[in-house]
């Protein structure tokens, strides 16, 4: 069965970059009728926080990216111990005692000599006594996986044929000095035991993939299909890494972005196909094809989300927004009319509040000098409320008759006097919503 997973570390809120990964994995699983696992990569007890686990779930649920099961790495430590033992028995695992400063020095020397900064495997030459002495002096060492020095190759779902020389990569540390298992091992054990068939993640993981393929093979697991999507940049191609904090799903949600706007954009951004606004998950799944994505960095502009959001809202039926409208205090008898009048004039649902305030309190009138007398005369002719659909027509006919004005010269000053704006919804629809008219004095 096709099985994918989204594997965030709960050390912060997830952002658009994470969403790209989550969405691709989700869509692959759903398209194949397979299973989508939410895997919480929480092997780091200091940085992992329960509130972020909850937040990640809430963000995915908001988007409708429902998972089939949740796995937590912190509950699987015994599995990692077993895998580590296995690697040790096979002679593919060794303890190393260099301090970070020593490693840094080694790297600098290598770079000075024009060599790639790859760990020199000095720990492999330590005798049993030297190891014991170092352990006594420095405590437990880190455990490194001994790579086979050969080319590691795979057919990447996005990058195509990919090949990395294992000799150009340091033997990865899989267990820290304090005994903490690192992601590189935990992920391999999980992917193997959970039957993960496809792994999509950012291209910053390409080197990891190379080493993980060797670890999977050493442990006797099946190597999944890998695909590495490009990283997102800002609209000008600038790095997004520092700004991703402001592009959290939580903030986008608060800014009024609609889930389908975000999903539609992310399901196509960086692919050869144009962005198409989808109306539901089934369409999104249907239109997704990972082979259409390219390796080049993908430009993301948060502003692209708002026109898509507006398009969704323009079509939205009243039943779907009833609760939000009642929440901002619109009386039930006006609620549906309020929605029909405003939906084409908003970008996000957050805009509704200002519209309701305008209808409830009345707008500051805008009256040009040459219209002062005209507006005063018209206001005197305005009947007492409540107004209905016919009021505007009847009133403007009466005003036309009394003043001789017609067309734009008649309607525009009245619109500006009542709404404070020179454009907006049909006035015959606006008038019945107006609870107060400041221009009436
Ligand atoms: N926890 C890892 C990360 O967030 C998962 C990477 C992977 O998909 O394997 O980078």
Short mmCIF file of C-alpha atoms and ligand atoms in Angstrom, two decimals:
data_model
loop_
_atom_site.label_atom_id
_atom_site.label_comp_id
_atom_site.label_asym_id
_atom_site.label_seq_id
_atom_site.Cartn_x
_atom_site.Cartn_y
_atom_site.Cartn_z
CA UNK A 1 0.00 0.00 0.00
CA UNK A 2 1.23 3.49 -0.81
CA UNK A 3 2.19 5.02 2.51
CA UNK A 4 3.52 8.51 3.05
CA UNK A 5 4.19 10.59 6.09
CA UNK A 6 4.56 14.18 7.14
CA UNK A 7 7.20 14.33 9.85
CA UNK A 8 7.45 17.73 11.52
CA UNK A 9 9.52 18.39 14.61
CA UNK A 10 7.26 20.06 17.18
CA UNK A 11 9.72 22.86 17.88
CA UNK A 12 7.66 25.68 16.38
CA UNK A 13 4.62 26.50 14.29
CA UNK A 14 4.54 25.05 10.80
CA UNK A 15 4.83 27.42 7.86
CA UNK A 16 4.24 27.45 4.11
CA UNK A 17 7.49 25.57 3.50
CA UNK A 18 6.33 22.72 5.73
CA UNK A 19 2.94 22.83 4.08
CA UNK A 20 4.49 22.12 0.70
CA UNK A 21 5.97 18.93 2.15
CA UNK A 22 2.80 17.94 4.01
CA UNK A 23 0.56 18.56 1.02
CA UNK A 24 2.64 16.60 -1.47
CA UNK A 25 2.81 13.60 0.84
CA UNK A 26 -0.90 13.85 1.59
CA UNK A 27 -1.86 14.07 -2.08
CA UNK A 28 0.32 11.14 -3.10
CA UNK A 29 -1.28 8.94 -0.44
CA UNK A 30 -4.82 10.04 -1.24
CA UNK A 31 -4.38 9.75 -4.98
CA UNK A 32 -3.20 6.18 -4.57
CA UNK A 33 -5.90 5.32 -2.02
CA UNK A 34 -3.06 4.78 0.45
CA UNK A 35 -2.30 5.93 3.94
CA UNK A 36 -0.97 9.22 5.26
CA UNK A 37 0.84 9.21 8.59
CA UNK A 38 1.44 12.21 10.80
CA UNK A 39 4.75 11.47 12.45
CA UNK A 40 5.86 13.71 15.25
CA UNK A 41 9.67 13.85 15.25
CA UNK A 42 10.11 14.60 18.93
CA UNK A 43 13.35 12.87 19.85
CA UNK A 44 14.69 16.17 21.19
CA UNK A 45 13.00 16.46 24.61
CA UNK A 46 14.26 19.98 25.23
CA UNK A 47 13.08 21.63 22.04
CA UNK A 48 9.90 19.59 21.46
CA UNK A 49 6.79 21.16 22.98
CA UNK A 50 3.33 19.70 23.41
CA UNK A 51 1.74 23.00 22.44
CA UNK A 52 3.41 22.74 19.03
CA UNK A 53 2.13 19.19 18.57
CA UNK A 54 -1.39 20.52 19.18
CA UNK A 55 -0.78 23.50 16.91
CA UNK A 56 0.49 21.31 14.06
CA UNK A 57 -2.61 19.14 14.31
CA UNK A 58 -4.91 22.16 14.40
CA UNK A 59 -3.21 23.69 11.35
CA UNK A 60 -3.48 20.47 9.34
CA UNK A 61 -7.11 20.05 10.34
CA UNK A 62 -7.89 23.61 9.33
CA UNK A 63 -6.60 22.73 5.87
CA UNK A 64 -8.42 19.41 5.75
CA UNK A 65 -5.18 17.42 5.54
CA UNK A 66 -6.47 14.59 7.70
CA UNK A 67 -4.07 11.84 8.69
CA UNK A 68 -4.79 8.15 9.12
CA UNK A 69 -2.63 7.76 12.17
CA UNK A 70 -0.25 9.61 14.41
CA UNK A 71 3.13 8.23 15.41
CA UNK A 72 5.50 9.74 17.90
CA UNK A 73 9.20 9.11 17.87
CA UNK A 74 9.47 9.70 21.61
CA UNK A 75 7.36 6.56 22.10
CA UNK A 76 9.57 4.43 19.88
CA UNK A 77 12.97 4.82 21.51
CA UNK A 78 13.26 1.06 22.11
CA UNK A 79 13.09 0.53 18.35
CA UNK A 80 16.01 2.89 17.83
CA UNK A 81 18.01 1.12 20.53
CA UNK A 82 17.43 -2.18 18.70
CA UNK A 83 18.48 -0.70 15.36
CA UNK A 84 21.59 0.81 16.92
CA UNK A 85 22.52 -2.58 18.42
CA UNK A 86 22.12 -4.17 15.03
CA UNK A 87 24.40 -1.66 13.35
CA UNK A 88 26.94 -2.11 16.13
CA UNK A 89 26.94 -5.88 15.68
CA UNK A 90 27.48 -5.46 11.96
CA UNK A 91 30.49 -3.26 12.53
CA UNK A 92 28.79 -0.31 10.85
CA UNK A 93 28.63 1.82 13.99
CA UNK A 94 31.50 3.42 15.89
CA UNK A 95 31.96 5.71 18.83
CA UNK A 96 33.86 8.97 18.33
CA UNK A 97 35.03 11.39 20.98
CA UNK A 98 36.07 14.58 19.21
CA UNK A 99 34.74 17.75 20.79
CA UNK A 100 32.91 20.25 18.59
CA UNK A 101 35.97 22.50 18.76
CA UNK A 102 38.26 19.70 17.59
CA UNK A 103 35.92 18.89 14.72
CA UNK A 104 35.81 22.52 13.77
CA UNK A 105 39.58 22.70 13.69
CA UNK A 106 39.76 19.60 11.50
CA UNK A 107 37.28 21.12 9.09
CA UNK A 108 39.19 24.38 8.89
CA UNK A 109 42.43 22.54 8.16
CA UNK A 110 40.79 20.51 5.42
CA UNK A 111 39.27 23.58 3.86
CA UNK A 112 42.64 25.37 3.98
CA UNK A 113 44.15 22.48 2.09
CA UNK A 114 41.37 22.70 -0.48
CA UNK A 115 39.82 19.43 0.71
CA UNK A 116 36.13 18.82 1.41
CA UNK A 117 35.42 19.01 5.16
CA UNK A 118 34.59 15.35 5.64
CA UNK A 119 35.09 13.61 9.00
CA UNK A 120 38.46 11.80 8.81
CA UNK A 121 37.35 8.70 10.73
CA UNK A 122 40.15 9.12 13.23
CA UNK A 123 37.97 7.34 15.82
CA UNK A 124 38.18 4.14 13.80
CA UNK A 125 41.88 3.82 14.58
CA UNK A 126 41.45 4.10 18.37
CA UNK A 127 42.44 1.07 20.39
CA UNK A 128 40.15 -0.36 23.07
CA UNK A 129 42.34 1.29 25.77
CA UNK A 130 42.36 4.67 24.06
CA UNK A 131 38.59 4.54 23.77
CA UNK A 132 38.21 3.65 27.45
CA UNK A 133 40.55 6.48 28.40
CA UNK A 134 38.65 9.00 26.28
CA UNK A 135 35.34 7.82 27.68
CA UNK A 136 36.64 8.20 31.23
CA UNK A 137 37.87 11.68 30.43
CA UNK A 138 35.05 13.01 28.25
CA UNK A 139 32.04 10.80 28.91
CA UNK A 140 30.22 8.83 26.22
CA UNK A 141 31.11 9.66 22.65
CA UNK A 142 28.79 10.15 19.70
CA UNK A 143 27.94 7.16 17.51
CA UNK A 144 28.63 7.43 13.81
CA UNK A 145 27.37 5.24 11.00
CA UNK A 146 30.19 3.95 8.83
CA UNK A 147 29.31 4.74 5.24
CA UNK A 148 30.34 2.39 2.46
CA UNK A 149 32.50 4.53 0.19
CA UNK A 150 30.71 4.08 -3.09
CA UNK A 151 28.28 6.13 -5.15
CA UNK A 152 24.80 6.25 -3.71
CA UNK A 153 22.20 6.56 -6.45
CA UNK A 154 18.44 6.86 -6.69
CA UNK A 155 15.74 7.91 -9.11
CA UNK A 156 14.35 11.01 -7.49
CA UNK A 157 10.68 11.76 -8.14
CA UNK A 158 11.51 15.40 -8.83
CA UNK A 159 15.27 15.69 -9.33
CA UNK A 160 15.52 12.67 -11.60
CA UNK A 161 18.58 10.43 -11.43
CA UNK A 162 20.61 11.50 -8.40
CA UNK A 163 24.02 10.28 -7.40
CA UNK A 164 26.17 11.20 -4.42
CA UNK A 165 29.69 10.01 -3.68
CA UNK A 166 29.55 8.63 -0.13
CA UNK A 167 33.21 9.54 0.32
CA UNK A 168 32.23 13.21 0.07
CA UNK A 169 29.93 12.91 3.09
CA UNK A 170 30.90 12.59 6.77
CA UNK A 171 29.83 9.44 8.55
CA UNK A 172 26.56 10.68 10.09
CA UNK A 173 26.19 10.93 13.86
CA UNK A 174 23.13 8.88 14.83
CA UNK A 175 23.38 9.05 18.61
CA UNK A 176 24.59 12.08 20.53
CA UNK A 177 26.96 11.97 23.48
CA UNK A 178 24.00 12.35 25.86
CA UNK A 179 22.36 9.29 24.35
CA UNK A 180 19.75 11.17 22.31
CA UNK A 181 18.86 9.47 19.03
CA UNK A 182 19.09 11.69 16.04
CA UNK A 183 16.54 12.10 13.32
CA UNK A 184 18.69 10.38 10.68
CA UNK A 185 18.40 7.01 12.41
CA UNK A 186 14.95 7.42 13.93
CA UNK A 187 13.49 8.38 10.58
CA UNK A 188 14.97 5.37 8.83
CA UNK A 189 13.71 2.97 11.48
CA UNK A 190 10.24 4.50 11.31
CA UNK A 191 10.06 4.62 7.53
CA UNK A 192 11.09 0.99 7.35
CA UNK A 193 8.85 -0.33 10.12
CA UNK A 194 5.84 1.76 9.11
CA UNK A 195 6.08 0.62 5.52
CA UNK A 196 6.59 4.10 4.12
CA UNK A 197 6.76 3.78 0.34
CA UNK A 198 7.23 7.42 -0.71
CA UNK A 199 9.17 10.18 1.01
CA UNK A 200 8.78 13.72 -0.25
CA UNK A 201 10.77 16.40 1.52
CA UNK A 202 12.79 19.53 0.87
CA UNK A 203 15.95 19.51 -1.19
CA UNK A 204 17.89 20.41 1.97
CA UNK A 205 17.54 16.69 2.78
CA UNK A 206 19.30 15.33 -0.32
CA UNK A 207 22.53 14.45 1.52
CA UNK A 208 20.51 12.90 4.34
CA UNK A 209 18.78 10.74 1.81
CA UNK A 210 22.08 9.41 0.53
CA UNK A 211 23.21 8.35 4.00
CA UNK A 212 19.76 7.08 4.93
CA UNK A 213 19.68 4.82 1.89
CA UNK A 214 22.81 3.09 3.18
CA UNK A 215 21.40 2.83 6.70
CA UNK A 216 18.14 1.33 5.38
CA UNK A 217 20.11 -1.19 3.36
CA UNK A 218 22.28 -2.06 6.36
CA UNK A 219 19.15 -2.65 8.46
CA UNK A 220 17.61 -4.77 5.72
CA UNK A 221 14.68 -2.44 4.99
CA UNK A 222 13.07 -1.44 1.69
CA UNK A 223 14.31 1.84 0.29
CA UNK A 224 11.28 4.07 -0.36
CA UNK A 225 10.93 6.29 -3.43
CA UNK A 226 12.38 9.68 -2.66
CA UNK A 227 11.42 13.04 -4.11
CA UNK A 228 12.99 16.33 -3.07
CA UNK A 229 11.07 19.49 -3.78
CA UNK A 230 12.82 22.80 -4.20
CA UNK A 231 12.87 25.29 -1.38
CA UNK A 232 10.63 28.33 -1.39
CA UNK A 233 12.07 31.79 -1.88
CA UNK A 234 10.44 35.20 -1.61
CA UNK A 235 8.94 36.90 -4.67
CA UNK A 236 12.34 38.34 -5.66
CA UNK A 237 14.13 35.04 -5.20
CA UNK A 238 15.40 36.09 -1.77
CA UNK A 239 15.84 33.46 0.92
CA UNK A 240 12.71 32.86 2.95
CA UNK A 241 14.40 31.13 5.85
CA UNK A 242 14.31 34.20 8.09
CA UNK A 243 10.82 35.19 7.08
CA UNK A 244 9.20 31.78 7.40
CA UNK A 245 8.31 32.67 10.98
CA UNK A 246 5.91 35.27 9.63
CA UNK A 247 4.50 32.81 7.14
CA UNK A 248 3.19 30.35 9.69
CA UNK A 249 -0.07 28.65 8.78
CA UNK A 250 -1.49 30.08 11.97
CA UNK A 251 -0.77 33.66 10.91
CA UNK A 252 -2.07 33.06 7.40
CA UNK A 253 -5.26 31.69 8.87
CA UNK A 254 -5.61 34.72 11.15
CA UNK A 255 -5.09 37.02 8.17
CA UNK A 256 -8.19 35.49 6.61
CA UNK A 257 -6.62 33.25 3.95
CA UNK A 258 -9.05 30.54 2.91
CA UNK A 259 -7.76 26.93 3.13
CA UNK A 260 -8.57 26.13 -0.50
CA UNK A 261 -6.75 29.25 -1.68
CA UNK A 262 -3.62 28.14 0.12
CA UNK A 263 -3.93 24.51 -0.96
CA UNK A 264 -4.66 25.37 -4.58
CA UNK A 265 -1.60 27.60 -4.75
CA UNK A 266 0.73 25.16 -3.02
CA UNK A 267 -0.42 22.18 -5.08
CA UNK A 268 0.81 23.88 -8.25
CA UNK A 269 3.47 26.42 -7.29
CA UNK A 270 6.80 25.32 -8.76
CA UNK A 271 5.19 22.91 -11.21
CA UNK A 272 4.85 23.18 -14.98
CA UNK A 273 1.07 23.57 -14.62
CA UNK A 274 -0.74 26.82 -13.86
CA UNK A 275 -2.32 27.50 -10.49
CA UNK A 276 -6.00 26.63 -10.63
CA UNK A 277 -8.44 27.45 -7.90
CA UNK A 278 -9.92 24.17 -6.70
CA UNK A 279 -13.26 23.91 -5.02
CA UNK A 280 -12.59 20.78 -2.99
CA UNK A 281 -10.06 18.19 -1.98
CA UNK A 282 -11.16 15.72 -4.65
CA UNK A 283 -10.28 18.21 -7.40
CA UNK A 284 -7.00 19.00 -5.75
CA UNK A 285 -6.07 15.30 -5.59
CA UNK A 286 -7.17 14.75 -9.17
CA UNK A 287 -5.06 17.62 -10.48
CA UNK A 288 -1.86 16.75 -8.62
CA UNK A 289 1.14 15.24 -10.36
CA UNK A 290 4.50 15.28 -8.63
CA UNK A 291 6.40 14.63 -11.85
CA UNK A 292 5.36 18.10 -13.04
CA UNK A 293 7.43 19.82 -10.34
CA UNK A 294 10.85 21.26 -11.11
CA UNK A 295 14.11 21.49 -9.20
CA UNK A 296 14.51 25.26 -9.43
CA UNK A 297 13.76 27.33 -6.31
CA UNK A 298 10.10 28.23 -6.14
CA UNK A 299 9.02 31.83 -5.68
CA UNK A 300 6.27 32.31 -3.15
CA UNK A 301 4.38 35.58 -2.80
CA UNK A 302 1.94 35.68 0.08
CA UNK A 303 -0.06 38.33 -1.80
CA UNK A 304 -1.11 35.71 -4.34
CA UNK A 305 -3.28 34.13 -1.67
CA UNK A 306 -5.69 37.06 -1.33
CA UNK A 307 -7.17 37.23 -4.85
CA UNK A 308 -7.73 33.47 -4.63
CA UNK A 309 -9.36 33.90 -1.23
CA UNK A 310 -11.61 36.66 -2.60
CA UNK A 311 -12.66 34.47 -5.52
CA UNK A 312 -13.69 31.72 -3.12
CA UNK A 313 -15.72 34.10 -0.98
CA UNK A 314 -17.51 35.71 -3.95
CA UNK A 315 -19.12 32.36 -4.65
CA UNK A 316 -19.74 31.26 -1.09
CA UNK A 317 -23.31 30.50 -0.05
CA UNK A 318 -24.87 32.11 3.01
CA UNK A 319 -25.21 28.86 4.95
CA UNK A 320 -21.43 28.49 5.02
CA UNK A 321 -20.84 31.86 6.67
CA UNK A 322 -23.93 32.14 8.85
CA UNK A 323 -22.06 31.58 12.08
CA UNK A 324 -19.29 34.09 11.35
CA UNK A 325 -21.86 36.70 10.42
CA UNK A 326 -23.83 36.15 13.56
CA UNK A 327 -20.56 36.32 15.53
CA UNK A 328 -19.92 39.88 14.42
CA UNK A 329 -23.36 40.91 15.62
CA UNK A 330 -25.44 41.13 12.44
CA UNK A 331 -29.11 40.55 13.41
CA UNK A 332 -30.58 37.36 11.95
CA UNK A 333 -33.13 39.13 9.78
CA UNK A 334 -30.41 41.10 8.01
CA UNK A 335 -27.73 38.39 7.91
CA UNK A 336 -28.43 36.88 4.50
CA UNK A 337 -28.86 40.22 2.81
CA UNK A 338 -25.69 41.45 4.49
CA UNK A 339 -23.75 38.52 3.03
CA UNK A 340 -25.15 38.84 -0.47
CA UNK A 341 -24.30 42.55 -0.49
CA UNK A 342 -20.80 42.26 0.94
CA UNK A 343 -19.39 39.00 -0.43
CA UNK A 344 -18.26 40.52 -3.71
CA UNK A 345 -16.68 43.45 -1.95
CA UNK A 346 -14.43 41.66 0.48
CA UNK A 347 -11.01 40.04 0.20
CA UNK A 348 -11.21 37.97 3.37
CA UNK A 349 -13.92 37.31 5.95
CA UNK A 350 -12.00 39.62 8.26
CA UNK A 351 -13.31 42.52 6.16
CA UNK A 352 -16.89 41.80 7.21
CA UNK A 353 -16.52 43.48 10.54
CA UNK A 354 -15.77 46.88 9.02
CA UNK A 355 -18.70 46.49 6.63
CA UNK A 356 -21.05 45.72 9.47
CA UNK A 357 -19.76 48.65 11.49
CA UNK A 358 -20.53 50.88 8.52
CA UNK A 359 -24.08 49.59 8.16
CA UNK A 360 -24.74 49.65 11.89
CA UNK A 361 -23.32 53.07 12.71
CA UNK A 362 -23.61 54.76 9.35
CA UNK A 363 -20.67 56.02 7.33
CA UNK A 364 -19.07 59.44 7.62
CA UNK A 365 -20.78 61.22 4.75
CA UNK A 366 -18.65 62.53 1.89
CA UNK A 367 -20.38 65.52 0.36
CA UNK A 368 -18.73 67.74 -2.25
CA UNK A 369 -19.37 71.48 -1.90
CA UNK A 370 -21.44 71.70 -5.07
CA UNK A 371 -23.68 68.87 -3.82
CA UNK A 372 -24.43 70.26 -0.37
CA UNK A 373 -27.81 71.69 -1.18
CA UNK A 374 -28.78 68.74 -3.34
CA UNK A 375 -27.94 66.22 -0.65
CA UNK A 376 -29.82 68.19 2.01
CA UNK A 377 -32.88 68.27 -0.22
CA UNK A 378 -32.61 64.56 -0.94
CA UNK A 379 -32.25 63.70 2.75
CA UNK A 380 -35.43 65.56 3.51
CA UNK A 381 -37.20 63.30 1.03
CA UNK A 382 -35.80 60.05 2.45
CA UNK A 383 -38.66 58.16 4.13
CA UNK A 384 -38.35 56.79 7.65
CA UNK A 385 -36.87 53.30 7.87
CA UNK A 386 -36.89 50.40 7.85
CA UNK A 387 -36.04 50.38 4.18
CA UNK A 388 -36.72 47.62 1.73
CA UNK A 389 -35.64 46.65 -1.80
CA UNK A 390 -37.93 49.24 -3.34
CA UNK A 391 -36.94 52.22 -1.19
CA UNK A 392 -33.91 53.31 -3.22
CA UNK A 393 -35.84 53.34 -6.49
CA UNK A 394 -38.78 55.24 -5.02
CA UNK A 395 -36.60 57.70 -3.19
CA UNK A 396 -34.31 58.51 -6.13
CA UNK A 397 -37.35 58.99 -8.41
CA UNK A 398 -38.73 61.47 -5.95
CA UNK A 399 -35.36 63.22 -5.66
CA UNK A 400 -35.05 63.33 -9.45
CA UNK A 401 -38.44 64.95 -9.73
CA UNK A 402 -37.74 67.51 -7.02
CA UNK A 403 -34.23 68.48 -8.16
CA UNK A 404 -34.15 67.74 -11.88
CA UNK A 405 -30.92 65.78 -11.45
CA UNK A 406 -30.44 62.44 -13.15
CA UNK A 407 -27.92 59.67 -13.86
CA UNK A 408 -24.52 59.87 -12.19
CA UNK A 409 -25.15 63.39 -10.93
CA UNK A 410 -28.12 62.07 -9.04
CA UNK A 411 -26.82 58.74 -7.75
CA UNK A 412 -23.16 59.39 -6.96
CA UNK A 413 -23.62 62.19 -4.40
CA UNK A 414 -26.23 60.04 -2.63
CA UNK A 415 -23.95 57.02 -2.57
CA UNK A 416 -21.09 59.12 -1.17
CA UNK A 417 -23.35 60.73 1.39
CA UNK A 418 -24.69 57.39 2.62
CA UNK A 419 -21.63 55.17 2.42
CA UNK A 420 -18.70 57.58 2.38
CA UNK A 421 -17.42 55.86 -0.77
CA UNK A 422 -17.74 56.35 -4.50
CA UNK A 423 -18.06 52.65 -5.25
CA UNK A 424 -19.54 49.58 -3.62
CA UNK A 425 -22.56 47.32 -3.74
CA UNK A 426 -25.84 48.09 -5.44
CA UNK A 427 -27.48 50.92 -3.46
CA UNK A 428 -30.93 49.36 -3.53
CA UNK A 429 -29.36 46.47 -1.57
CA UNK A 430 -27.30 48.73 0.68
CA UNK A 431 -30.13 50.94 1.84
CA UNK A 432 -32.13 48.25 3.70
CA UNK A 433 -28.98 47.40 5.64
CA UNK A 434 -28.30 50.91 6.84
CA UNK A 435 -29.24 51.19 10.49
CA UNK A 436 -28.15 54.77 10.82
CA UNK A 437 -27.67 57.56 8.33
CA UNK A 438 -25.31 60.24 9.48
CA UNK A 439 -25.98 62.44 6.47
CA UNK A 440 -29.52 62.84 7.71
CA UNK A 441 -28.16 64.83 10.63
N1 LIG B 1 11.64 16.03 11.11
C1 LIG B 1 12.30 16.17 9.85
C2 LIG B 1 12.23 17.61 9.41
O1 LIG B 1 11.31 18.31 9.81
C3 LIG B 1 11.66 15.26 8.83
C4 LIG B 1 12.36 15.19 7.52
C5 LIG B 1 11.82 14.03 6.70
O2 LIG B 1 10.78 14.22 6.08
O3 LIG B 1 12.41 12.99 6.71
O4 LIG B 1 13.09 18.09 8.69
#
